[in-house]
Short mmCIF file of C-alpha atoms in Angstrom, two decimals:
data_model
loop_
_atom_site.label_atom_id
_atom_site.label_comp_id
_atom_site.label_asym_id
_atom_site.label_seq_id
_atom_site.Cartn_x
_atom_site.Cartn_y
_atom_site.Cartn_z
CA MET A 187 16.42 -6.38 -44.52
CA ARG A 188 19.85 -5.72 -43.02
CA ARG A 189 18.25 -5.30 -39.60
CA VAL A 190 16.57 -8.71 -39.89
CA GLN A 191 19.85 -10.31 -40.92
CA THR A 192 21.56 -8.71 -37.91
CA LEU A 193 18.92 -10.02 -35.54
CA PHE A 194 19.16 -13.57 -36.86
CA SER A 195 22.96 -13.58 -37.10
CA ASN A 196 23.01 -14.75 -33.46
CA PHE A 197 20.35 -17.41 -33.92
CA SER A 198 22.78 -20.18 -32.89
CA HIS A 199 22.87 -18.52 -29.45
CA ASP A 200 19.29 -17.29 -29.29
CA LEU A 201 17.50 -20.51 -30.28
CA PRO A 202 18.94 -22.69 -27.46
CA SER A 203 18.33 -19.85 -25.00
CA ALA A 204 14.72 -19.57 -26.15
CA ILE A 205 14.20 -23.28 -25.47
CA VAL A 206 15.62 -22.93 -21.97
CA VAL A 207 13.46 -19.87 -21.21
CA PHE A 208 10.41 -21.70 -22.60
CA LEU A 209 11.03 -24.62 -20.23
CA VAL A 210 11.51 -22.24 -17.30
CA ALA A 211 8.52 -20.07 -18.21
CA LEU A 212 6.06 -22.92 -18.77
CA PRO A 213 5.63 -24.01 -15.13
CA LEU A 214 6.00 -20.45 -13.84
CA CYS A 215 3.18 -19.16 -16.05
CA LEU A 216 0.90 -21.91 -14.79
CA GLY A 217 2.07 -21.49 -11.19
CA VAL A 218 1.54 -17.72 -11.11
CA ALA A 219 -1.98 -18.18 -12.49
CA VAL A 220 -2.84 -20.73 -9.79
CA ALA A 221 -1.33 -18.47 -7.09
CA SER A 222 -3.46 -15.62 -8.47
CA ASP A 223 -6.71 -17.64 -8.23
CA ALA A 224 -7.07 -17.39 -12.02
CA ASP A 225 -7.49 -19.95 -14.78
CA PRO A 226 -4.10 -21.58 -15.56
CA PHE A 227 -4.43 -20.66 -19.23
CA ALA A 228 -4.50 -16.95 -18.26
CA GLY A 229 -0.87 -17.34 -17.22
CA ILE A 230 0.06 -18.97 -20.54
CA THR A 231 -1.72 -16.17 -22.45
CA ALA A 232 0.29 -13.57 -20.53
CA GLY A 233 3.50 -15.52 -21.19
CA ILE A 234 2.84 -15.63 -24.96
CA ILE A 235 2.08 -11.90 -25.12
CA GLY A 236 5.01 -11.03 -22.87
CA GLY A 237 7.33 -13.00 -25.10
CA ILE A 238 6.13 -12.01 -28.55
CA LEU A 239 4.57 -8.55 -28.28
CA VAL A 240 6.58 -7.03 -25.41
CA GLY A 241 9.70 -8.71 -26.80
CA MET A 242 9.23 -6.92 -30.12
CA LEU A 243 8.39 -3.52 -28.62
CA SER A 244 10.96 -3.46 -25.82
CA GLY A 245 14.34 -1.81 -26.27
CA SER A 246 16.00 -4.48 -24.15
CA GLN A 247 17.78 -7.31 -25.96
CA LEU A 248 17.68 -9.77 -23.05
CA SER A 249 14.71 -8.97 -20.80
CA VAL A 250 11.87 -11.53 -20.80
CA SER A 251 8.32 -10.60 -19.81
CA GLY A 252 5.40 -12.63 -18.57
CA PRO A 253 3.06 -13.03 -15.59
CA ALA A 254 4.84 -11.99 -12.39
CA ALA A 255 4.64 -13.76 -9.04
CA GLY A 256 5.04 -10.36 -7.37
CA LEU A 257 1.57 -9.42 -8.60
CA ALA A 258 -0.13 -12.68 -7.57
CA ALA A 259 -1.49 -11.40 -4.25
CA ILE A 260 -2.73 -8.17 -5.85
CA VAL A 261 -4.41 -10.10 -8.66
CA ALA A 262 -6.09 -12.60 -6.30
CA SER A 263 -7.39 -9.76 -4.11
CA ALA A 264 -8.57 -7.79 -7.14
CA ILE A 265 -10.50 -10.72 -8.62
CA SER A 266 -12.19 -11.26 -5.26
CA THR A 267 -13.01 -7.55 -4.87
CA LEU A 268 -14.42 -7.13 -8.37
CA GLY A 269 -16.29 -10.43 -8.23
CA SER A 270 -15.61 -11.38 -11.85
CA TYR A 271 -12.54 -12.22 -13.91
CA GLU A 272 -14.04 -10.38 -16.90
CA VAL A 273 -14.23 -7.20 -14.82
CA PHE A 274 -10.65 -7.73 -13.58
CA ILE A 275 -9.15 -7.98 -17.06
CA LEU A 276 -10.77 -4.63 -17.85
CA ALA A 277 -8.62 -3.23 -15.02
CA VAL A 278 -5.59 -4.85 -16.68
CA VAL A 279 -6.37 -3.04 -19.96
CA ILE A 280 -6.67 0.31 -18.14
CA ALA A 281 -3.44 -0.39 -16.24
CA GLY A 282 -1.67 -0.97 -19.56
CA ILE A 283 -2.90 2.37 -20.91
CA LEU A 284 -1.64 4.09 -17.74
CA GLN A 285 1.77 2.45 -18.15
CA MET A 286 2.02 3.73 -21.70
CA ILE A 287 1.22 7.22 -20.41
CA PHE A 288 3.98 6.81 -17.78
CA GLY A 289 6.40 6.00 -20.59
CA PHE A 290 5.35 8.95 -22.76
CA PHE A 291 5.88 11.28 -19.77
CA LYS A 292 9.40 9.90 -19.15
CA ALA A 293 8.64 8.22 -15.79
CA GLY A 294 11.12 5.46 -16.60
CA ILE A 295 13.95 7.57 -15.19
CA ILE A 296 12.93 6.30 -11.73
CA GLY A 297 14.66 3.00 -12.45
CA ARG A 298 18.04 4.73 -12.75
CA TYR A 299 17.91 5.81 -9.10
CA ILE A 300 17.89 2.29 -7.66
CA PRO A 301 21.25 1.61 -5.89
CA ASN A 302 23.37 -1.16 -7.40
CA ALA A 303 23.61 -2.90 -4.02
CA VAL A 304 19.80 -3.20 -3.96
CA ILE A 305 19.64 -4.55 -7.53
CA LYS A 306 22.34 -7.14 -6.82
CA GLY A 307 20.60 -7.99 -3.54
CA MET A 308 17.37 -8.55 -5.46
CA LEU A 309 19.14 -10.91 -7.87
CA ALA A 310 20.70 -12.89 -5.02
CA ALA A 311 17.38 -13.02 -3.16
CA ILE A 312 15.56 -14.30 -6.26
CA GLY A 313 18.24 -16.97 -6.60
CA ILE A 314 17.87 -18.09 -2.99
CA LEU A 315 14.07 -18.01 -3.31
CA LEU A 316 14.22 -20.22 -6.39
CA ILE A 317 16.29 -22.77 -4.49
CA LEU A 318 14.09 -22.71 -1.38
CA LYS A 319 10.76 -22.67 -3.25
CA GLN A 320 11.75 -25.43 -5.67
CA LEU A 321 13.13 -27.85 -3.04
CA PRO A 322 9.64 -29.28 -2.32
CA HIS A 323 9.08 -29.88 -6.06
CA PHE A 324 12.58 -31.38 -6.27
CA VAL A 325 11.54 -34.15 -3.85
CA GLY A 326 8.05 -34.59 -5.35
CA TYR A 327 5.91 -32.45 -3.01
CA ASP A 328 3.81 -30.31 -5.38
CA LYS A 329 1.02 -28.85 -3.25
CA ASP A 330 2.15 -25.24 -3.75
CA PRO A 331 2.27 -23.61 -7.24
CA GLU A 332 5.68 -23.21 -8.87
CA GLY A 333 5.39 -19.45 -9.28
CA GLU A 334 4.96 -18.70 -5.57
CA GLU A 335 7.51 -16.17 -4.24
CA ALA A 336 5.96 -14.76 -1.04
CA PHE A 337 7.16 -15.97 2.36
CA PHE A 338 3.60 -16.75 3.49
CA GLN A 339 2.15 -19.13 0.90
CA VAL A 340 -1.34 -19.69 -0.46
CA ASP A 341 -1.51 -23.12 1.22
CA GLY A 342 -1.08 -21.57 4.69
CA GLU A 343 2.57 -22.58 5.04
CA ASN A 344 5.70 -20.45 4.74
CA THR A 345 8.89 -20.99 2.77
CA PHE A 346 10.64 -23.00 5.49
CA SER A 347 7.72 -24.98 6.89
CA GLU A 348 6.90 -26.12 3.35
CA ILE A 349 10.40 -27.61 3.03
CA VAL A 350 10.01 -29.48 6.34
CA ILE A 351 6.67 -30.94 5.21
CA ALA A 352 8.15 -31.83 1.82
CA LEU A 353 11.05 -33.74 3.38
CA ASN A 354 8.49 -35.92 5.14
CA SER A 355 6.65 -36.58 1.87
CA ILE A 356 9.45 -37.54 -0.51
CA SER A 357 8.56 -39.31 -3.75
CA PRO A 358 11.37 -41.78 -4.62
CA LEU A 359 10.86 -41.45 -8.36
CA ALA A 360 10.64 -37.65 -8.22
CA ILE A 361 13.89 -37.28 -6.33
CA LEU A 362 15.58 -39.82 -8.65
CA ILE A 363 14.47 -37.74 -11.67
CA ALA A 364 15.53 -34.51 -9.96
CA ILE A 365 19.00 -35.78 -9.01
CA THR A 366 19.52 -37.20 -12.50
CA SER A 367 18.46 -33.84 -13.93
CA ALA A 368 20.93 -31.98 -11.69
CA ILE A 369 23.75 -34.28 -12.80
CA ILE A 370 22.89 -33.65 -16.47
CA LEU A 371 22.91 -29.88 -15.93
CA LEU A 372 26.28 -30.05 -14.17
CA PHE A 373 27.61 -32.20 -17.00
CA PHE A 374 26.55 -29.58 -19.56
CA GLU A 375 28.39 -26.91 -17.54
CA TRP A 376 31.66 -28.82 -17.84
CA LYS A 377 34.09 -26.74 -19.93
CA LYS A 378 35.09 -29.62 -22.22
CA ILE A 379 31.44 -30.36 -22.98
CA LYS A 380 30.53 -26.70 -23.56
CA LYS A 381 33.16 -26.55 -26.32
CA LEU A 382 31.31 -29.19 -28.37
CA THR A 383 29.37 -27.76 -31.31
CA ILE A 384 26.28 -29.90 -30.66
CA VAL A 385 25.85 -28.37 -27.20
CA LYS A 386 25.17 -24.97 -28.79
CA TYR A 387 22.01 -26.41 -30.35
CA LEU A 388 21.11 -28.92 -27.62
CA PRO A 389 20.72 -27.09 -24.29
CA GLY A 390 21.01 -29.05 -21.07
CA PRO A 391 17.48 -28.21 -19.84
CA LEU A 392 15.98 -29.74 -22.99
CA VAL A 393 17.91 -32.98 -22.34
CA VAL A 394 16.71 -32.85 -18.72
CA VAL A 395 13.07 -32.65 -19.82
CA VAL A 396 13.40 -35.52 -22.30
CA VAL A 397 15.19 -37.74 -19.77
CA GLY A 398 12.61 -36.82 -17.11
CA ILE A 399 9.72 -37.87 -19.36
CA VAL A 400 11.45 -41.15 -20.30
CA MET A 401 12.20 -41.99 -16.67
CA ASN A 402 8.66 -41.25 -15.53
CA GLU A 403 7.00 -43.13 -18.38
CA PHE A 404 9.16 -46.24 -18.46
CA ILE A 405 10.68 -46.86 -15.01
CA LEU A 406 7.31 -47.57 -13.44
CA PRO A 407 4.01 -48.65 -15.06
CA ASP A 408 1.13 -46.15 -15.19
CA GLU A 409 -0.85 -47.87 -12.48
CA HIS A 410 2.06 -47.98 -10.02
CA LEU A 411 1.48 -45.93 -6.85
CA LEU A 412 4.92 -44.29 -7.05
CA SER A 413 4.61 -43.08 -10.66
CA LEU A 414 4.28 -39.31 -11.14
CA ARG A 415 0.83 -38.24 -12.31
CA ASP A 416 -1.73 -35.46 -11.72
CA GLU A 417 -0.17 -32.55 -9.75
CA HIS A 418 3.35 -34.02 -10.12
CA VAL A 419 3.49 -33.28 -13.85
CA VAL A 420 2.77 -30.22 -16.01
CA GLN A 421 -0.96 -29.65 -16.54
CA LEU A 422 -1.70 -27.65 -19.68
CA PRO A 423 -5.20 -27.24 -21.13
CA VAL A 424 -5.76 -29.21 -24.33
CA PHE A 425 -7.48 -27.55 -27.32
CA SER A 426 -8.54 -29.20 -30.56
CA GLY A 427 -7.44 -26.19 -32.60
CA LEU A 428 -6.99 -22.43 -32.81
CA GLY A 429 -10.76 -21.88 -33.06
CA GLU A 430 -11.48 -23.63 -29.76
CA LEU A 431 -8.61 -21.78 -28.11
CA TRP A 432 -9.91 -18.42 -29.35
CA GLN A 433 -13.45 -19.15 -28.15
CA SER A 434 -12.15 -20.03 -24.68
CA LEU A 435 -10.59 -16.59 -24.15
CA PRO A 436 -12.61 -14.35 -21.81
CA SER A 437 -13.32 -10.73 -22.80
CA PRO A 438 -13.32 -7.58 -20.60
CA ASN A 439 -16.67 -6.48 -19.23
CA TRP A 440 -16.81 -2.94 -20.65
CA SER A 441 -20.08 -2.14 -18.88
CA GLU A 442 -18.09 -1.72 -15.64
CA ILE A 443 -15.76 0.94 -17.07
CA PHE A 444 -16.98 3.59 -14.58
CA ASN A 445 -16.65 1.30 -11.56
CA TYR A 446 -14.51 3.18 -8.98
CA ASP A 447 -12.87 -0.05 -7.72
CA ILE A 448 -11.66 -0.91 -11.21
CA TRP A 449 -9.72 2.33 -11.48
CA ILE A 450 -8.13 1.93 -8.04
CA ILE A 451 -6.99 -1.59 -8.96
CA ALA A 452 -5.81 -0.43 -12.41
CA VAL A 453 -3.65 2.32 -10.88
CA THR A 454 -2.24 -0.17 -8.35
CA ILE A 455 -1.35 -2.70 -11.05
CA ALA A 456 0.15 0.01 -13.28
CA ILE A 457 2.44 1.33 -10.54
CA VAL A 458 3.53 -2.05 -9.18
CA ALA A 459 4.02 -3.61 -12.63
CA SER A 460 6.03 -0.58 -13.77
CA LEU A 461 8.29 -0.71 -10.71
CA GLU A 462 8.89 -4.45 -11.10
CA SER A 463 9.64 -4.02 -14.79
CA LEU A 464 12.10 -1.17 -14.20
CA LEU A 465 13.87 -3.12 -11.46
CA SER A 466 14.10 -6.23 -13.62
CA LEU A 467 15.35 -4.14 -16.54
CA GLU A 468 18.12 -2.62 -14.41
CA ALA A 469 19.06 -6.09 -13.19
CA CYS A 470 19.20 -7.42 -16.77
CA ASP A 471 21.50 -4.60 -17.79
CA LYS A 472 23.79 -5.49 -14.89
CA LEU A 473 23.87 -9.15 -16.00
CA ASP A 474 24.30 -8.39 -19.70
CA PRO A 475 27.84 -9.44 -20.72
CA GLU A 476 27.85 -6.63 -23.32
CA LYS A 477 26.67 -4.05 -20.71
CA ARG A 478 24.01 -2.58 -22.99
CA ILE A 479 21.73 0.08 -21.48
CA SER A 480 18.01 -0.45 -22.13
CA PRO A 481 15.68 2.57 -22.64
CA THR A 482 13.41 2.68 -19.59
CA ASN A 483 10.65 4.86 -21.03
CA ARG A 484 10.34 2.62 -24.07
CA GLU A 485 10.11 -0.34 -21.67
CA LEU A 486 7.11 1.21 -19.89
CA VAL A 487 5.37 1.75 -23.23
CA ALA A 488 6.13 -1.85 -24.27
CA GLN A 489 4.89 -3.26 -20.96
CA GLY A 490 1.78 -1.09 -21.18
CA ALA A 491 1.00 -2.32 -24.68
CA GLY A 492 1.53 -5.88 -23.46
CA ASN A 493 -0.95 -5.41 -20.62
CA VAL A 494 -3.55 -3.84 -22.92
CA VAL A 495 -3.41 -6.85 -25.26
CA SER A 496 -3.14 -9.36 -22.39
CA GLY A 497 -6.24 -7.89 -20.77
CA LEU A 498 -8.15 -7.92 -24.07
CA LEU A 499 -7.29 -11.61 -24.55
CA GLY A 500 -8.04 -12.63 -20.97
CA GLY A 501 -4.45 -12.86 -19.71
CA LEU A 502 -2.84 -11.86 -16.44
CA PRO A 503 -0.81 -8.64 -16.07
CA VAL A 504 2.72 -8.89 -17.47
CA THR A 505 6.00 -7.42 -16.28
CA SER A 506 9.65 -7.94 -17.06
CA VAL A 507 10.56 -10.98 -14.95
CA ILE A 508 14.08 -11.52 -13.61
CA VAL A 509 13.89 -15.34 -13.28
CA ARG A 510 13.17 -15.82 -16.98
CA SER A 511 15.51 -13.00 -17.94
CA SER A 512 18.42 -14.42 -15.94
CA ALA A 513 17.81 -17.88 -17.46
CA ASN A 514 17.90 -16.20 -20.88
CA ILE A 515 21.19 -14.44 -20.15
CA SER A 516 22.91 -17.39 -18.51
CA SER A 517 21.95 -19.59 -21.48
CA GLY A 518 23.89 -17.31 -23.82
CA ALA A 519 21.19 -15.22 -25.52
CA LYS A 520 22.48 -12.31 -27.60
CA THR A 521 19.34 -10.57 -28.91
CA LYS A 522 15.61 -10.23 -28.37
CA VAL A 523 15.04 -13.04 -30.88
CA SER A 524 15.37 -15.44 -27.94
CA THR A 525 12.60 -13.66 -26.02
CA ILE A 526 10.26 -13.53 -29.00
CA PHE A 527 10.91 -17.13 -29.98
CA HIS A 528 10.21 -18.38 -26.44
CA GLY A 529 6.76 -16.75 -26.73
CA CYS A 530 6.25 -18.48 -30.06
CA LEU A 531 7.20 -21.81 -28.46
CA LEU A 532 4.57 -21.26 -25.75
CA LEU A 533 1.93 -20.64 -28.42
CA VAL A 534 2.96 -23.63 -30.55
CA SER A 535 3.09 -25.93 -27.54
CA ILE A 536 -0.47 -25.04 -26.56
CA LEU A 537 -1.75 -25.62 -30.07
CA PHE A 538 0.15 -28.73 -31.14
CA ILE A 539 1.92 -30.62 -28.34
CA PRO A 540 0.07 -30.06 -25.03
CA ASN A 541 -0.20 -33.84 -24.47
CA ILE A 542 3.59 -34.22 -24.71
CA LEU A 543 4.25 -31.30 -22.37
CA ASN A 544 1.79 -32.76 -19.87
CA LEU A 545 4.22 -35.66 -19.43
CA ILE A 546 7.01 -33.41 -18.02
CA PRO A 547 7.67 -34.14 -14.32
CA LYS A 548 7.79 -31.02 -12.14
CA ALA A 549 10.82 -32.51 -10.39
CA ALA A 550 12.83 -32.11 -13.62
CA LEU A 551 11.71 -28.50 -14.00
CA ALA A 552 12.56 -27.87 -10.33
CA ALA A 553 16.14 -28.97 -11.00
CA ILE A 554 16.36 -26.44 -13.86
CA LEU A 555 15.02 -23.62 -11.67
CA ILE A 556 17.31 -24.51 -8.75
CA PHE A 557 20.25 -24.42 -11.12
CA THR A 558 19.11 -20.99 -12.32
CA GLY A 559 18.86 -19.86 -8.70
CA TYR A 560 22.38 -21.04 -7.94
CA LYS A 561 23.74 -18.93 -10.80
CA LEU A 562 22.01 -15.85 -9.39
CA ALA A 563 23.13 -16.35 -5.79
CA LYS A 564 26.73 -17.51 -6.08
CA LEU A 565 28.93 -17.13 -3.01
CA SER A 566 31.30 -14.93 -5.04
CA LEU A 567 28.61 -12.24 -5.19
CA PHE A 568 28.46 -12.09 -1.37
CA LYS A 569 32.25 -11.91 -1.17
CA GLU A 570 32.32 -9.12 -3.75
CA TYR A 571 29.93 -6.92 -1.78
CA TYR A 572 31.59 -7.69 1.54
CA LYS A 573 34.88 -6.40 0.12
CA LYS A 574 33.18 -3.18 -1.01
CA GLY A 575 32.53 -2.15 2.58
CA TRP A 576 29.60 -1.98 4.95
CA ASP A 577 27.96 0.93 3.13
CA GLN A 578 27.42 -1.47 0.17
CA PHE A 579 27.20 -4.79 1.99
CA LEU A 580 24.43 -3.82 4.44
CA PRO A 581 21.88 -2.66 1.81
CA PHE A 582 22.76 -5.78 -0.19
CA VAL A 583 22.07 -8.13 2.74
CA ILE A 584 19.04 -6.18 4.01
CA THR A 585 17.45 -6.43 0.55
CA ILE A 586 18.00 -10.20 0.49
CA VAL A 587 16.58 -10.78 3.98
CA ALA A 588 13.60 -8.47 3.36
CA ILE A 589 12.64 -10.23 0.12
CA LEU A 590 13.02 -13.69 1.68
CA PHE A 591 10.75 -12.88 4.62
CA THR A 592 8.13 -10.72 2.86
CA ASP A 593 7.75 -10.62 -0.91
CA LEU A 594 9.57 -9.10 -3.86
CA LEU A 595 7.90 -5.68 -3.83
CA ILE A 596 8.03 -5.05 -0.08
CA GLY A 597 11.57 -6.39 0.08
CA ILE A 598 12.72 -4.05 -2.70
CA ILE A 599 11.16 -1.04 -0.96
CA ILE A 600 12.95 -1.95 2.28
CA GLY A 601 16.18 -2.43 0.33
CA ILE A 602 15.83 0.97 -1.36
CA LEU A 603 15.28 2.64 2.03
CA ALA A 604 18.37 0.86 3.38
CA GLY A 605 20.36 1.95 0.33
CA LEU A 606 19.14 5.54 0.71
CA PHE A 607 20.13 5.55 4.38
CA SER A 608 23.57 4.19 3.46
CA VAL A 609 24.06 6.89 0.82
CA LEU A 610 23.00 9.65 3.20
CA LYS A 611 25.29 8.31 5.90
CA SER A 612 28.21 8.12 3.48
CA ASN A 613 27.59 11.66 2.24
CA PHE A 614 27.13 12.82 5.81
CA LYS A 615 30.60 11.57 6.76
CA SER A 616 32.32 13.03 3.71
CA ALA A 617 30.64 16.45 4.05
CA LEU A 618 32.31 17.38 7.34
CA SER A 619 35.65 16.40 8.84
CA ILE A 620 36.58 17.52 12.36
CA THR A 621 40.00 16.84 13.86
CA LYS A 622 41.55 17.97 17.16
CA ASP A 623 45.12 18.60 18.29
CA GLU A 624 45.16 19.71 21.97
CA SER A 625 43.32 23.07 21.93
CA ARG A 626 43.38 23.44 18.15
CA TYR A 627 40.50 22.31 15.97
CA LEU A 628 40.28 21.84 12.20
CA ILE A 629 36.81 21.78 10.63
CA ARG A 630 37.05 20.88 6.95
CA PHE A 631 33.97 21.29 4.74
CA GLY A 632 33.46 18.89 1.84
CA ARG A 633 32.32 19.75 -1.68
CA GLU A 634 28.66 19.81 -0.69
CA VAL A 635 27.37 20.38 2.86
CA SER A 636 23.60 19.99 3.29
CA PHE A 637 21.16 20.74 6.09
CA LEU A 638 21.48 17.08 7.12
CA ASN A 639 24.92 17.95 8.53
CA LYS A 640 23.51 20.72 10.73
CA PRO A 641 22.83 18.64 13.92
CA TYR A 642 26.30 17.05 13.89
CA LEU A 643 28.04 20.39 13.30
CA MET A 644 26.08 22.09 16.10
CA ASP A 645 26.97 19.29 18.50
CA GLN A 646 30.69 19.52 17.66
CA LEU A 647 30.84 23.32 17.88
CA GLU A 648 29.18 23.27 21.30
CA LYS A 649 31.90 20.91 22.57
CA ILE A 650 34.77 23.29 21.66
CA PRO A 651 36.09 24.69 24.96
CA GLU A 652 37.20 28.22 25.76
CA ASN A 653 40.69 29.43 24.85
CA SER A 654 40.72 27.24 21.75
CA SER A 655 41.73 27.93 18.17
CA VAL A 656 39.47 26.87 15.29
CA LEU A 657 40.36 26.75 11.58
CA LEU A 658 37.42 26.54 9.16
CA ASP A 659 38.62 25.11 5.83
CA ALA A 660 36.12 25.78 3.03
CA GLN A 661 38.53 25.66 0.10
CA LYS A 662 36.91 22.65 -1.60
CA SER A 663 33.30 23.65 -1.02
CA ASP A 664 31.02 24.26 -4.00
CA PHE A 665 27.88 24.43 -1.89
CA ILE A 666 27.15 24.95 1.81
CA ASP A 667 23.53 25.04 2.93
CA ARG A 668 22.29 28.37 4.33
CA ASP A 669 21.31 26.75 7.63
CA VAL A 670 24.90 25.52 8.06
CA ILE A 671 26.30 28.96 7.19
CA GLU A 672 24.04 30.51 9.82
CA ILE A 673 25.22 28.03 12.47
CA VAL A 674 28.87 28.80 11.69
CA ASN A 675 28.31 32.56 11.72
CA ASP A 676 26.49 32.33 15.06
CA PHE A 677 29.47 30.38 16.41
CA ILE A 678 31.90 33.01 15.07
CA ALA A 679 29.82 35.82 16.56
CA GLY A 680 29.88 34.15 19.98
CA SER A 681 33.56 33.19 19.86
CA LYS A 682 34.73 36.52 21.34
CA SER A 683 32.92 35.96 24.61
CA ARG A 684 34.44 32.46 24.89
CA ASP A 685 37.91 33.64 23.89
CA ILE A 686 37.99 31.33 20.87
CA LYS A 687 40.12 32.37 17.88
CA VAL A 688 38.49 31.58 14.56
CA TYR A 689 40.24 31.52 11.19
CA VAL A 690 38.83 30.81 7.76
CA LYS A 691 40.76 29.20 4.93
CA ARG A 692 38.90 29.74 1.71
CA ASP A 693 39.09 30.31 -2.03
CA SER A 694 37.77 33.74 -2.84
CA SER A 695 35.95 32.61 -6.00
CA GLN A 696 33.89 29.93 -4.22
CA ALA A 697 33.75 30.65 -0.51
CA LYS A 698 33.91 34.43 -0.21
CA ASP A 699 30.24 34.73 0.72
CA TYR A 700 30.08 31.75 3.09
CA PHE A 701 31.04 33.31 6.39
CA GLU A 702 30.92 36.84 7.80
CA ASP A 703 34.07 38.64 9.00
CA PRO A 704 33.48 39.34 12.68
CA TYR A 705 35.92 39.32 15.57
CA ARG A 706 39.29 37.60 15.02
CA LEU A 707 38.42 36.22 11.60
CA GLU A 708 41.42 35.91 9.29
CA THR A 709 41.42 34.96 5.63
CA HIS A 710 44.22 32.68 4.44
#
């Protein structure tokens, strides 16, 4: 009972956040389903399960799960390969079971090894993508689904060519609604307004949606050519009740359980969905004002359970999704109640008010998403990483560029490789320090010297001329790789013939076994 009271003690923060996330998730669930070549309702099903079930099982207080755009290409290809959506959702069920196994075997630790620069780069890239991808919807060009994230789009265009086409196909009413929506959102961000008590229970995005509906329904008559209808507004399926909804849900085709292709696709979905969830979870923890650390293994189990149920009910695969999560955090959510309640809102909206939601102009929702993107990709974030130095700034920028010009998964992999290279380069520099003063050389070994330093050390030792003096300082070394020790000892052994004096400065407790004591070796 006390736990329930604790959860709901922040309801004044969590309820408005849930409404915002619901409004953000609604078009994205539909858009991801369309981009995946699946029935639009499959995206809503995944959104409901990701909100309610995964929200309850996850250890994260702020992460929001649902259908992920990063899986859209994999899902579309899988449906085509398997030839049936019922066979595909069987693969989703198997993928969920595999994810749960990953969690039980502690595979979630992988998420802790992602460099911060890559995570922040991912957040900034998602923000920029939201702005770029929503610009066409902002001006009333709605040919591409809202959940699209890849550079090369399903309609044959790319991110930038779509914007050019959209600017030549502007809808006056759409852009009027979008600009009005942006002004409302900015107004709600004004410090004096945010202090008002009513604002805590009346989030700006909800006002935007209401104003957008009123403008679209009353500025122009229904039959007017410029009014927003069809693809320019939300398009939810309409059910007469829970029974009709339940009957419409597809079921997995269990007769194909031994199909080899199903297992390949299931493993692919399990791995990709797990990686995306872990990355999103790390990003959420970075954005969390309270800096809480979410249990990664529990997250994999929660995501796996979500995918099992989503597959059984005909939904798309679910992952933790950073767009919805960041909207949740920026709206002031405190606990997982916001996540769970947003899933409940999706369910209630499908059952009771689909006709009202089908009046929402996509231009209004685009304004909300662009505003979310701006919060993720603020200029201050770029300045912060530039000040940290090139070893942090380069992986940050490379991650952003890679995601913008490929897709989320490929971009993250490229970013991780860039981050790994940066770390190795940084460690490489700190492991060995070589200075020269006329014919005297000081080679200082860092705390850990690995085999990666071997080529550089060999090159520098070969350049030392005859009649020189070399001091090897290993006082601070806890570990020196055997290959490096061998190189140094070979150099010492050959120093006599080159008339090079070699000295070793070392602490007997740590470095006594590093180097041999041949000709002209002195211990300091």
